[in-house]
Amino acid sequence: MTDSNETTTAPETDAAPQQQAPASSDAVATLEAEVASLKDQLLRSMAEAENTRRRAQKEREDTAKYAVSGFAKELLAVADNLRRAIEAVPAETRAGSEQVNTLLTGVEATERQLIAAFDRAGIVKLEPMGQPFDPNFHQVVAEVDGTDKPAGTVVTILQPGYTIQGRLLREAMVCVAKAGPNSAKVDTSA
């Protein structure tokens, strides 16, 4: 009798694993999908963290590069005034007075030191004379008649412009050649 009991229970145990096999494969598929989803989330999170790190690094670099911009703008007026002082003294006055010559030599030395400090900070003076008007770097103050230059060419620099690390610090204030009667008008608005 024990043999018959064993035979009757054996088919039941064989049937149970067959019923669990489809459930196990469903569970495995679900777990694999969840693992794939979690891997995707992990990769996205890692990419976002890397992008955040790069953005923060760039912000630190930009802050270091352009931290002196406000101070540099104020020093541009000093550079302008040093140049005006040098240009205000006629050559004959300078040659006729040793004191004036000595004073101007000191002003020129101060200007050279300031320009060297600008160079170290990445501040570059714009030299637009004879170049076409560029609204990104120039501000037109006036148009001048009677020049032999093409319309829109910078003919006078009233105030020099500067860049810092390639970024505009101050526009150059310029006068440009006026369009002749047969020339197209230059757009001087920015």
Short mmCIF file of N, CA and C in Angstrom, two decimals:
data_model
loop_
_atom_site.label_atom_id
_atom_site.label_comp_id
_atom_site.label_asym_id
_atom_site.label_seq_id
_atom_site.Cartn_x
_atom_site.Cartn_y
_atom_site.Cartn_z
N MET A 1 0.78 -1.18 0.00
CA MET A 1 0.00 0.00 0.00
C MET A 1 0.83 1.26 0.00
N THR A 2 1.86 1.13 0.58
CA THR A 2 2.73 2.29 0.56
C THR A 2 3.19 2.62 -0.84
N ASP A 3 3.29 1.59 -1.64
CA ASP A 3 3.71 1.86 -3.01
C ASP A 3 2.65 2.65 -3.77
N SER A 4 1.40 2.35 -3.54
CA SER A 4 0.35 3.07 -4.24
C SER A 4 0.25 4.51 -3.75
N ASN A 5 0.51 4.69 -2.46
CA ASN A 5 0.49 6.06 -1.93
C ASN A 5 1.62 6.89 -2.54
N GLU A 6 2.70 6.25 -2.69
CA GLU A 6 3.84 6.98 -3.26
C GLU A 6 3.58 7.33 -4.71
N THR A 7 2.95 6.46 -5.43
CA THR A 7 2.69 6.73 -6.83
C THR A 7 1.63 7.82 -7.00
N THR A 8 0.73 7.89 -6.08
CA THR A 8 -0.30 8.92 -6.20
C THR A 8 0.26 10.29 -5.84
N THR A 9 1.19 10.32 -4.93
CA THR A 9 1.74 11.62 -4.55
C THR A 9 2.81 12.07 -5.53
N ALA A 10 3.43 11.18 -6.17
CA ALA A 10 4.50 11.56 -7.09
C ALA A 10 3.99 12.41 -8.24
N PRO A 11 2.87 12.06 -8.86
CA PRO A 11 2.40 12.91 -9.95
C PRO A 11 2.03 14.32 -9.45
N GLU A 12 1.57 14.42 -8.24
CA GLU A 12 1.22 15.74 -7.72
C GLU A 12 2.47 16.61 -7.56
N THR A 13 3.56 16.03 -7.08
CA THR A 13 4.79 16.81 -6.92
C THR A 13 5.39 17.14 -8.28
N ASP A 14 5.23 16.28 -9.25
CA ASP A 14 5.71 16.60 -10.59
C ASP A 14 4.88 17.73 -11.20
N ALA A 15 3.65 17.81 -10.92
CA ALA A 15 2.77 18.84 -11.48
C ALA A 15 3.07 20.20 -10.85
N ALA A 16 3.42 20.21 -9.60
CA ALA A 16 3.68 21.49 -8.93
C ALA A 16 4.86 22.22 -9.55
N PRO A 17 6.00 21.58 -9.84
CA PRO A 17 7.09 22.31 -10.47
C PRO A 17 6.71 22.83 -11.85
N GLN A 18 5.88 22.12 -12.57
CA GLN A 18 5.48 22.61 -13.89
C GLN A 18 4.63 23.87 -13.76
N GLN A 19 3.82 23.93 -12.74
CA GLN A 19 3.00 25.13 -12.53
C GLN A 19 3.89 26.29 -12.04
N GLN A 20 4.93 26.00 -11.28
CA GLN A 20 5.82 27.04 -10.77
C GLN A 20 6.78 27.52 -11.86
N ALA A 21 7.10 26.71 -12.83
CA ALA A 21 8.04 27.10 -13.88
C ALA A 21 7.54 28.32 -14.65
N PRO A 22 6.30 28.36 -15.10
CA PRO A 22 5.84 29.58 -15.78
C PRO A 22 5.84 30.78 -14.83
N ALA A 23 5.50 30.55 -13.60
CA ALA A 23 5.51 31.66 -12.64
C ALA A 23 6.95 32.13 -12.42
N SER A 24 7.89 31.21 -12.38
CA SER A 24 9.29 31.57 -12.19
C SER A 24 9.81 32.34 -13.40
N SER A 25 9.46 31.94 -14.60
CA SER A 25 9.92 32.65 -15.79
C SER A 25 9.29 34.04 -15.86
N ASP A 26 8.06 34.19 -15.40
CA ASP A 26 7.44 35.52 -15.33
C ASP A 26 8.17 36.38 -14.31
N ALA A 27 8.52 35.79 -13.19
CA ALA A 27 9.23 36.53 -12.15
C ALA A 27 10.62 36.93 -12.64
N VAL A 28 11.28 36.02 -13.36
CA VAL A 28 12.61 36.32 -13.90
C VAL A 28 12.50 37.46 -14.92
N ALA A 29 11.52 37.39 -15.79
CA ALA A 29 11.33 38.44 -16.79
C ALA A 29 11.04 39.78 -16.12
N THR A 30 10.23 39.76 -15.09
CA THR A 30 9.91 40.98 -14.34
C THR A 30 11.16 41.53 -13.68
N LEU A 31 11.93 40.65 -13.07
CA LEU A 31 13.16 41.08 -12.41
C LEU A 31 14.18 41.60 -13.42
N GLU A 32 14.29 40.95 -14.58
CA GLU A 32 15.20 41.42 -15.61
C GLU A 32 14.79 42.79 -16.12
N ALA A 33 13.50 43.01 -16.30
CA ALA A 33 13.00 44.32 -16.73
C ALA A 33 13.30 45.37 -15.67
N GLU A 34 13.13 45.00 -14.42
CA GLU A 34 13.41 45.93 -13.33
C GLU A 34 14.91 46.25 -13.28
N VAL A 35 15.75 45.24 -13.48
CA VAL A 35 17.20 45.45 -13.49
C VAL A 35 17.57 46.38 -14.66
N ALA A 36 16.99 46.16 -15.82
CA ALA A 36 17.27 47.01 -16.98
C ALA A 36 16.83 48.45 -16.69
N SER A 37 15.67 48.60 -16.08
CA SER A 37 15.18 49.94 -15.73
C SER A 37 16.11 50.62 -14.72
N LEU A 38 16.55 49.87 -13.73
CA LEU A 38 17.45 50.43 -12.72
C LEU A 38 18.81 50.78 -13.32
N LYS A 39 19.29 49.95 -14.25
CA LYS A 39 20.55 50.26 -14.94
C LYS A 39 20.41 51.56 -15.73
N ASP A 40 19.28 51.71 -16.42
CA ASP A 40 19.03 52.92 -17.19
C ASP A 40 18.99 54.14 -16.26
N GLN A 41 18.29 54.02 -15.13
CA GLN A 41 18.24 55.12 -14.16
C GLN A 41 19.63 55.45 -13.63
N LEU A 42 20.42 54.41 -13.36
CA LEU A 42 21.77 54.62 -12.86
C LEU A 42 22.63 55.36 -13.89
N LEU A 43 22.56 54.92 -15.15
CA LEU A 43 23.33 55.58 -16.20
C LEU A 43 22.91 57.04 -16.37
N ARG A 44 21.61 57.29 -16.33
CA ARG A 44 21.12 58.67 -16.45
C ARG A 44 21.57 59.52 -15.26
N SER A 45 21.51 58.95 -14.08
CA SER A 45 21.96 59.67 -12.88
C SER A 45 23.45 59.97 -12.94
N MET A 46 24.22 58.99 -13.40
CA MET A 46 25.67 59.20 -13.52
C MET A 46 25.97 60.28 -14.56
N ALA A 47 25.25 60.26 -15.69
CA ALA A 47 25.44 61.28 -16.72
C ALA A 47 25.05 62.66 -16.19
N GLU A 48 23.95 62.73 -15.46
CA GLU A 48 23.52 64.00 -14.88
C GLU A 48 24.54 64.52 -13.87
N ALA A 49 25.09 63.62 -13.06
CA ALA A 49 26.11 64.03 -12.09
C ALA A 49 27.36 64.54 -12.81
N GLU A 50 27.76 63.87 -13.88
CA GLU A 50 28.93 64.32 -14.66
C GLU A 50 28.68 65.68 -15.30
N ASN A 51 27.47 65.87 -15.85
CA ASN A 51 27.14 67.17 -16.45
C ASN A 51 27.13 68.27 -15.39
N THR A 52 26.62 67.97 -14.22
CA THR A 52 26.61 68.95 -13.12
C THR A 52 28.04 69.29 -12.71
N ARG A 53 28.90 68.28 -12.64
CA ARG A 53 30.29 68.52 -12.28
C ARG A 53 30.98 69.40 -13.32
N ARG A 54 30.75 69.11 -14.61
CA ARG A 54 31.35 69.91 -15.68
C ARG A 54 30.83 71.35 -15.65
N ARG A 55 29.52 71.50 -15.44
CA ARG A 55 28.93 72.84 -15.39
C ARG A 55 29.52 73.64 -14.23
N ALA A 56 29.66 73.01 -13.08
CA ALA A 56 30.24 73.69 -11.91
C ALA A 56 31.70 74.06 -12.17
N GLN A 57 32.44 73.17 -12.83
CA GLN A 57 33.84 73.45 -13.17
C GLN A 57 33.93 74.65 -14.11
N LYS A 58 33.06 74.69 -15.13
CA LYS A 58 33.06 75.81 -16.07
C LYS A 58 32.69 77.11 -15.36
N GLU A 59 31.72 77.06 -14.46
CA GLU A 59 31.34 78.26 -13.70
C GLU A 59 32.51 78.75 -12.84
N ARG A 60 33.24 77.82 -12.23
CA ARG A 60 34.42 78.22 -11.43
C ARG A 60 35.47 78.88 -12.32
N GLU A 61 35.70 78.28 -13.50
CA GLU A 61 36.69 78.84 -14.42
C GLU A 61 36.26 80.23 -14.90
N ASP A 62 34.98 80.38 -15.27
CA ASP A 62 34.48 81.67 -15.72
C ASP A 62 34.56 82.71 -14.61
N THR A 63 34.25 82.31 -13.39
CA THR A 63 34.33 83.23 -12.26
C THR A 63 35.76 83.70 -12.08
N ALA A 64 36.70 82.79 -12.19
CA ALA A 64 38.11 83.17 -12.05
C ALA A 64 38.54 84.09 -13.20
N LYS A 65 38.08 83.80 -14.42
CA LYS A 65 38.47 84.60 -15.59
C LYS A 65 37.91 86.02 -15.52
N TYR A 66 36.62 86.10 -15.17
CA TYR A 66 35.92 87.38 -15.29
C TYR A 66 35.67 88.07 -13.96
N ALA A 67 36.28 87.60 -12.90
CA ALA A 67 36.06 88.19 -11.58
C ALA A 67 36.51 89.64 -11.53
N VAL A 68 37.50 89.99 -12.30
CA VAL A 68 38.05 91.35 -12.26
C VAL A 68 37.33 92.29 -13.22
N SER A 69 36.28 91.85 -13.89
CA SER A 69 35.62 92.67 -14.91
C SER A 69 35.15 94.02 -14.37
N GLY A 70 34.47 94.03 -13.24
CA GLY A 70 33.98 95.29 -12.68
C GLY A 70 35.11 96.23 -12.34
N PHE A 71 36.13 95.70 -11.69
CA PHE A 71 37.29 96.51 -11.32
C PHE A 71 38.02 96.99 -12.57
N ALA A 72 38.13 96.11 -13.56
CA ALA A 72 38.83 96.47 -14.80
C ALA A 72 38.10 97.59 -15.52
N LYS A 73 36.76 97.56 -15.54
CA LYS A 73 36.00 98.63 -16.18
C LYS A 73 36.33 99.98 -15.56
N GLU A 74 36.47 100.00 -14.24
CA GLU A 74 36.80 101.26 -13.57
C GLU A 74 38.22 101.71 -13.93
N LEU A 75 39.12 100.76 -14.10
CA LEU A 75 40.50 101.13 -14.46
C LEU A 75 40.63 101.61 -15.90
N LEU A 76 39.66 101.27 -16.75
CA LEU A 76 39.72 101.75 -18.13
C LEU A 76 39.67 103.27 -18.18
N ALA A 77 38.89 103.87 -17.29
CA ALA A 77 38.83 105.34 -17.22
C ALA A 77 40.19 105.91 -16.83
N VAL A 78 40.90 105.22 -15.96
CA VAL A 78 42.24 105.67 -15.56
C VAL A 78 43.17 105.60 -16.76
N ALA A 79 43.11 104.52 -17.51
CA ALA A 79 43.94 104.39 -18.72
C ALA A 79 43.61 105.49 -19.72
N ASP A 80 42.31 105.77 -19.89
CA ASP A 80 41.91 106.85 -20.81
C ASP A 80 42.48 108.19 -20.36
N ASN A 81 42.40 108.47 -19.07
CA ASN A 81 42.88 109.76 -18.57
C ASN A 81 44.40 109.89 -18.65
N LEU A 82 45.11 108.80 -18.43
CA LEU A 82 46.57 108.84 -18.60
C LEU A 82 46.93 109.17 -20.04
N ARG A 83 46.23 108.54 -21.00
CA ARG A 83 46.49 108.80 -22.42
C ARG A 83 46.15 110.26 -22.75
N ARG A 84 45.01 110.76 -22.24
CA ARG A 84 44.63 112.17 -22.49
C ARG A 84 45.68 113.13 -21.93
N ALA A 85 46.20 112.83 -20.75
CA ALA A 85 47.23 113.69 -20.14
C ALA A 85 48.48 113.73 -21.01
N ILE A 86 48.88 112.60 -21.54
CA ILE A 86 50.07 112.53 -22.38
C ILE A 86 49.85 113.31 -23.68
N GLU A 87 48.67 113.13 -24.28
CA GLU A 87 48.38 113.78 -25.55
C GLU A 87 48.07 115.28 -25.40
N ALA A 88 47.75 115.73 -24.19
CA ALA A 88 47.39 117.14 -23.98
C ALA A 88 48.58 118.07 -24.03
N VAL A 89 49.77 117.54 -23.81
CA VAL A 89 50.96 118.40 -23.78
C VAL A 89 51.59 118.42 -25.17
N PRO A 90 51.67 119.60 -25.78
CA PRO A 90 52.31 119.69 -27.10
C PRO A 90 53.80 119.33 -27.03
N ALA A 91 54.32 118.85 -28.13
CA ALA A 91 55.73 118.42 -28.19
C ALA A 91 56.67 119.58 -27.87
N GLU A 92 56.35 120.80 -28.33
CA GLU A 92 57.25 121.93 -28.06
C GLU A 92 57.26 122.30 -26.58
N THR A 93 56.12 122.13 -25.88
CA THR A 93 56.09 122.39 -24.44
C THR A 93 56.93 121.36 -23.71
N ARG A 94 56.83 120.15 -24.13
CA ARG A 94 57.60 119.07 -23.51
C ARG A 94 59.10 119.30 -23.72
N ALA A 95 59.46 119.68 -24.91
CA ALA A 95 60.87 119.91 -25.22
C ALA A 95 61.40 121.16 -24.52
N GLY A 96 60.53 122.14 -24.28
CA GLY A 96 60.97 123.39 -23.69
C GLY A 96 61.08 123.38 -22.18
N SER A 97 60.51 122.37 -21.53
CA SER A 97 60.52 122.36 -20.06
C SER A 97 60.95 120.99 -19.55
N GLU A 98 62.04 121.01 -18.80
CA GLU A 98 62.53 119.74 -18.24
C GLU A 98 61.55 119.17 -17.22
N GLN A 99 60.89 120.04 -16.45
CA GLN A 99 59.93 119.57 -15.45
C GLN A 99 58.73 118.90 -16.11
N VAL A 100 58.21 119.51 -17.17
CA VAL A 100 57.08 118.92 -17.90
C VAL A 100 57.50 117.60 -18.51
N ASN A 101 58.68 117.55 -19.08
CA ASN A 101 59.20 116.32 -19.69
C ASN A 101 59.31 115.21 -18.65
N THR A 102 59.84 115.54 -17.47
CA THR A 102 59.98 114.55 -16.39
C THR A 102 58.61 114.06 -15.93
N LEU A 103 57.68 115.00 -15.78
CA LEU A 103 56.32 114.63 -15.36
C LEU A 103 55.68 113.70 -16.38
N LEU A 104 55.78 114.03 -17.65
CA LEU A 104 55.18 113.19 -18.69
C LEU A 104 55.86 111.83 -18.80
N THR A 105 57.16 111.79 -18.55
CA THR A 105 57.86 110.51 -18.54
C THR A 105 57.29 109.61 -17.45
N GLY A 106 56.99 110.18 -16.30
CA GLY A 106 56.38 109.42 -15.21
C GLY A 106 54.97 108.96 -15.55
N VAL A 107 54.20 109.82 -16.20
CA VAL A 107 52.84 109.46 -16.62
C VAL A 107 52.90 108.32 -17.65
N GLU A 108 53.84 108.40 -18.58
CA GLU A 108 54.00 107.34 -19.59
C GLU A 108 54.40 106.02 -18.94
N ALA A 109 55.28 106.08 -17.95
CA ALA A 109 55.68 104.86 -17.23
C ALA A 109 54.49 104.25 -16.50
N THR A 110 53.67 105.10 -15.90
CA THR A 110 52.46 104.62 -15.21
C THR A 110 51.51 103.97 -16.21
N GLU A 111 51.35 104.58 -17.37
CA GLU A 111 50.48 104.02 -18.40
C GLU A 111 51.00 102.65 -18.86
N ARG A 112 52.31 102.53 -19.05
CA ARG A 112 52.90 101.24 -19.46
C ARG A 112 52.65 100.16 -18.41
N GLN A 113 52.79 100.52 -17.13
CA GLN A 113 52.54 99.55 -16.06
C GLN A 113 51.08 99.11 -16.05
N LEU A 114 50.17 100.05 -16.26
CA LEU A 114 48.75 99.72 -16.29
C LEU A 114 48.44 98.80 -17.47
N ILE A 115 49.01 99.10 -18.62
CA ILE A 115 48.80 98.25 -19.80
C ILE A 115 49.38 96.86 -19.57
N ALA A 116 50.52 96.76 -18.91
CA ALA A 116 51.11 95.45 -18.59
C ALA A 116 50.20 94.68 -17.64
N ALA A 117 49.61 95.37 -16.68
CA ALA A 117 48.67 94.72 -15.76
C ALA A 117 47.43 94.25 -16.52
N PHE A 118 46.96 95.05 -17.47
CA PHE A 118 45.84 94.64 -18.31
C PHE A 118 46.20 93.37 -19.08
N ASP A 119 47.39 93.33 -19.65
CA ASP A 119 47.83 92.15 -20.41
C ASP A 119 47.82 90.90 -19.53
N ARG A 120 48.31 91.03 -18.31
CA ARG A 120 48.34 89.87 -17.40
C ARG A 120 46.94 89.39 -17.04
N ALA A 121 45.97 90.31 -17.03
CA ALA A 121 44.59 89.95 -16.70
C ALA A 121 43.80 89.54 -17.94
N GLY A 122 44.44 89.55 -19.12
CA GLY A 122 43.75 89.15 -20.35
C GLY A 122 42.90 90.26 -20.94
N ILE A 123 43.20 91.51 -20.59
CA ILE A 123 42.46 92.65 -21.12
C ILE A 123 43.20 93.17 -22.34
N VAL A 124 42.47 93.23 -23.47
CA VAL A 124 43.08 93.61 -24.74
C VAL A 124 42.35 94.83 -25.30
N LYS A 125 43.12 95.80 -25.75
CA LYS A 125 42.56 97.02 -26.35
C LYS A 125 42.16 96.72 -27.78
N LEU A 126 40.97 97.17 -28.18
CA LEU A 126 40.50 97.01 -29.55
C LEU A 126 41.14 98.08 -30.43
N GLU A 127 41.52 97.70 -31.63
CA GLU A 127 42.14 98.63 -32.59
C GLU A 127 41.28 98.66 -33.85
N PRO A 128 40.13 99.36 -33.83
CA PRO A 128 39.21 99.30 -34.97
C PRO A 128 39.48 100.30 -36.10
N MET A 129 40.49 101.15 -35.99
CA MET A 129 40.75 102.18 -37.00
C MET A 129 40.89 101.55 -38.38
N GLY A 130 40.09 102.06 -39.34
CA GLY A 130 40.16 101.57 -40.71
C GLY A 130 39.38 100.29 -40.95
N GLN A 131 38.80 99.72 -39.91
CA GLN A 131 38.04 98.48 -40.06
C GLN A 131 36.56 98.80 -40.26
N PRO A 132 35.81 97.87 -40.83
CA PRO A 132 34.36 98.08 -40.96
C PRO A 132 33.70 98.11 -39.58
N PHE A 133 32.63 98.87 -39.48
CA PHE A 133 31.86 98.95 -38.25
C PHE A 133 31.36 97.56 -37.86
N ASP A 134 31.51 97.21 -36.59
CA ASP A 134 31.03 95.95 -36.04
C ASP A 134 30.19 96.26 -34.81
N PRO A 135 28.87 96.07 -34.88
CA PRO A 135 28.01 96.42 -33.75
C PRO A 135 28.29 95.60 -32.49
N ASN A 136 29.03 94.52 -32.62
CA ASN A 136 29.37 93.71 -31.45
C ASN A 136 30.49 94.35 -30.63
N PHE A 137 31.30 95.22 -31.26
CA PHE A 137 32.45 95.81 -30.58
C PHE A 137 32.50 97.33 -30.63
N HIS A 138 31.67 97.95 -31.48
CA HIS A 138 31.74 99.40 -31.67
C HIS A 138 30.39 100.05 -31.40
N GLN A 139 30.46 101.29 -30.95
CA GLN A 139 29.27 102.12 -30.83
C GLN A 139 29.52 103.37 -31.67
N VAL A 140 28.66 103.59 -32.66
CA VAL A 140 28.84 104.74 -33.54
C VAL A 140 28.31 105.98 -32.84
N VAL A 141 29.16 107.00 -32.78
CA VAL A 141 28.78 108.27 -32.18
C VAL A 141 28.39 109.26 -33.27
N ALA A 142 29.08 109.18 -34.42
CA ALA A 142 28.80 110.10 -35.52
C ALA A 142 29.24 109.47 -36.84
N GLU A 143 28.62 109.99 -37.92
CA GLU A 143 29.05 109.63 -39.26
C GLU A 143 29.74 110.85 -39.86
N VAL A 144 30.86 110.62 -40.52
CA VAL A 144 31.70 111.71 -41.02
C VAL A 144 31.62 111.77 -42.54
N ASP A 145 31.34 112.98 -43.06
CA ASP A 145 31.32 113.22 -44.52
C ASP A 145 32.73 113.46 -45.04
N GLY A 146 32.90 113.30 -46.34
CA GLY A 146 34.12 113.72 -47.00
C GLY A 146 35.34 112.87 -46.74
N THR A 147 35.16 111.61 -46.45
CA THR A 147 36.33 110.73 -46.31
C THR A 147 36.44 109.90 -47.57
N ASP A 148 37.61 109.41 -47.84
CA ASP A 148 37.80 108.55 -49.01
C ASP A 148 37.62 107.08 -48.65
N LYS A 149 37.10 106.82 -47.47
CA LYS A 149 36.89 105.45 -46.98
C LYS A 149 35.49 104.96 -47.38
N PRO A 150 35.33 103.65 -47.51
CA PRO A 150 33.99 103.11 -47.78
C PRO A 150 33.04 103.40 -46.61
N ALA A 151 31.77 103.48 -46.93
CA ALA A 151 30.76 103.76 -45.90
C ALA A 151 30.84 102.71 -44.80
N GLY A 152 30.76 103.19 -43.55
CA GLY A 152 30.78 102.28 -42.41
C GLY A 152 32.16 101.94 -41.90
N THR A 153 33.20 102.51 -42.50
CA THR A 153 34.57 102.27 -42.04
C THR A 153 34.87 103.20 -40.87
N VAL A 154 35.50 102.66 -39.84
CA VAL A 154 35.86 103.46 -38.67
C VAL A 154 36.96 104.44 -39.08
N VAL A 155 36.67 105.77 -38.89
CA VAL A 155 37.64 106.79 -39.26
C VAL A 155 38.20 107.53 -38.05
N THR A 156 37.51 107.47 -36.92
CA THR A 156 37.97 108.12 -35.69
C THR A 156 37.57 107.27 -34.50
N ILE A 157 38.49 107.14 -33.55
CA ILE A 157 38.19 106.44 -32.29
C ILE A 157 38.11 107.50 -31.20
N LEU A 158 36.92 107.67 -30.64
CA LEU A 158 36.74 108.65 -29.57
C LEU A 158 37.09 108.06 -28.21
N GLN A 159 36.79 106.79 -28.05
CA GLN A 159 37.12 106.09 -26.80
C GLN A 159 37.44 104.65 -27.17
N PRO A 160 38.62 104.16 -26.79
CA PRO A 160 38.97 102.78 -27.17
C PRO A 160 38.09 101.75 -26.46
N GLY A 161 37.91 100.64 -27.14
CA GLY A 161 37.17 99.52 -26.55
C GLY A 161 38.14 98.48 -26.04
N TYR A 162 37.65 97.59 -25.19
CA TYR A 162 38.50 96.55 -24.60
C TYR A 162 37.71 95.25 -24.49
N THR A 163 38.46 94.14 -24.56
CA THR A 163 37.90 92.82 -24.27
C THR A 163 38.67 92.23 -23.10
N ILE A 164 38.01 91.31 -22.39
CA ILE A 164 38.69 90.57 -21.31
C ILE A 164 38.47 89.10 -21.59
N GLN A 165 39.56 88.37 -21.78
CA GLN A 165 39.51 86.94 -22.09
C GLN A 165 38.58 86.68 -23.29
N GLY A 166 38.60 87.60 -24.27
CA GLY A 166 37.79 87.43 -25.47
C GLY A 166 36.36 87.93 -25.35
N ARG A 167 35.94 88.33 -24.18
CA ARG A 167 34.58 88.83 -23.96
C ARG A 167 34.63 90.36 -23.90
N LEU A 168 33.64 91.02 -24.52
CA LEU A 168 33.62 92.47 -24.56
C LEU A 168 33.54 93.06 -23.15
N LEU A 169 34.45 93.97 -22.86
CA LEU A 169 34.46 94.68 -21.58
C LEU A 169 33.85 96.07 -21.76
N ARG A 170 34.25 96.76 -22.84
CA ARG A 170 33.69 98.07 -23.16
C ARG A 170 33.75 98.27 -24.67
N GLU A 171 32.64 98.77 -25.25
CA GLU A 171 32.60 99.05 -26.68
C GLU A 171 33.50 100.23 -27.01
N ALA A 172 34.06 100.21 -28.20
CA ALA A 172 34.81 101.37 -28.69
C ALA A 172 33.80 102.38 -29.22
N MET A 173 33.94 103.64 -28.81
CA MET A 173 33.08 104.71 -29.33
C MET A 173 33.79 105.29 -30.55
N VAL A 174 33.13 105.19 -31.71
CA VAL A 174 33.80 105.51 -32.97
C VAL A 174 32.96 106.43 -33.85
N CYS A 175 33.64 107.06 -34.80
CA CYS A 175 32.99 107.77 -35.90
C CYS A 175 33.27 106.95 -37.15
N VAL A 176 32.26 106.83 -38.01
CA VAL A 176 32.42 106.04 -39.23
C VAL A 176 32.22 106.93 -40.44
N ALA A 177 32.76 106.48 -41.57
CA ALA A 177 32.59 107.21 -42.83
C ALA A 177 31.12 107.15 -43.23
N LYS A 178 30.62 108.31 -43.64
CA LYS A 178 29.22 108.40 -44.05
C LYS A 178 29.08 107.88 -45.48
N ALA A 179 27.93 107.31 -45.75
CA ALA A 179 27.66 106.81 -47.08
C ALA A 179 27.54 107.96 -48.07
N GLY A 180 28.14 107.80 -49.22
CA GLY A 180 28.05 108.81 -50.27
C GLY A 180 26.68 108.74 -50.92
N PRO A 181 26.44 109.58 -51.93
CA PRO A 181 25.12 109.59 -52.56
C PRO A 181 24.77 108.28 -53.27
N ASN A 182 25.77 107.53 -53.73
CA ASN A 182 25.52 106.28 -54.44
C ASN A 182 25.75 105.05 -53.57
N SER A 183 26.05 105.25 -52.29
CA SER A 183 26.36 104.12 -51.41
C SER A 183 25.14 103.74 -50.59
N ALA A 184 25.14 102.51 -50.15
CA ALA A 184 24.07 102.04 -49.26
C ALA A 184 24.34 102.57 -47.85
N LYS A 185 23.28 102.87 -47.12
CA LYS A 185 23.42 103.37 -45.75
C LYS A 185 23.81 102.22 -44.84
N VAL A 186 24.72 102.50 -43.90
CA VAL A 186 25.19 101.51 -42.95
C VAL A 186 24.27 101.51 -41.75
N ASP A 187 23.86 100.33 -41.30
CA ASP A 187 23.03 100.22 -40.09
C ASP A 187 23.95 100.35 -38.88
N THR A 188 23.81 101.46 -38.17
CA THR A 188 24.67 101.72 -37.01
C THR A 188 23.96 101.44 -35.71
N SER A 189 22.78 100.83 -35.78
CA SER A 189 22.08 100.49 -34.54
C SER A 189 22.44 99.07 -34.16
N ALA A 190 22.59 98.85 -32.87
CA ALA A 190 22.98 97.51 -32.42
C ALA A 190 21.90 96.91 -31.57
#
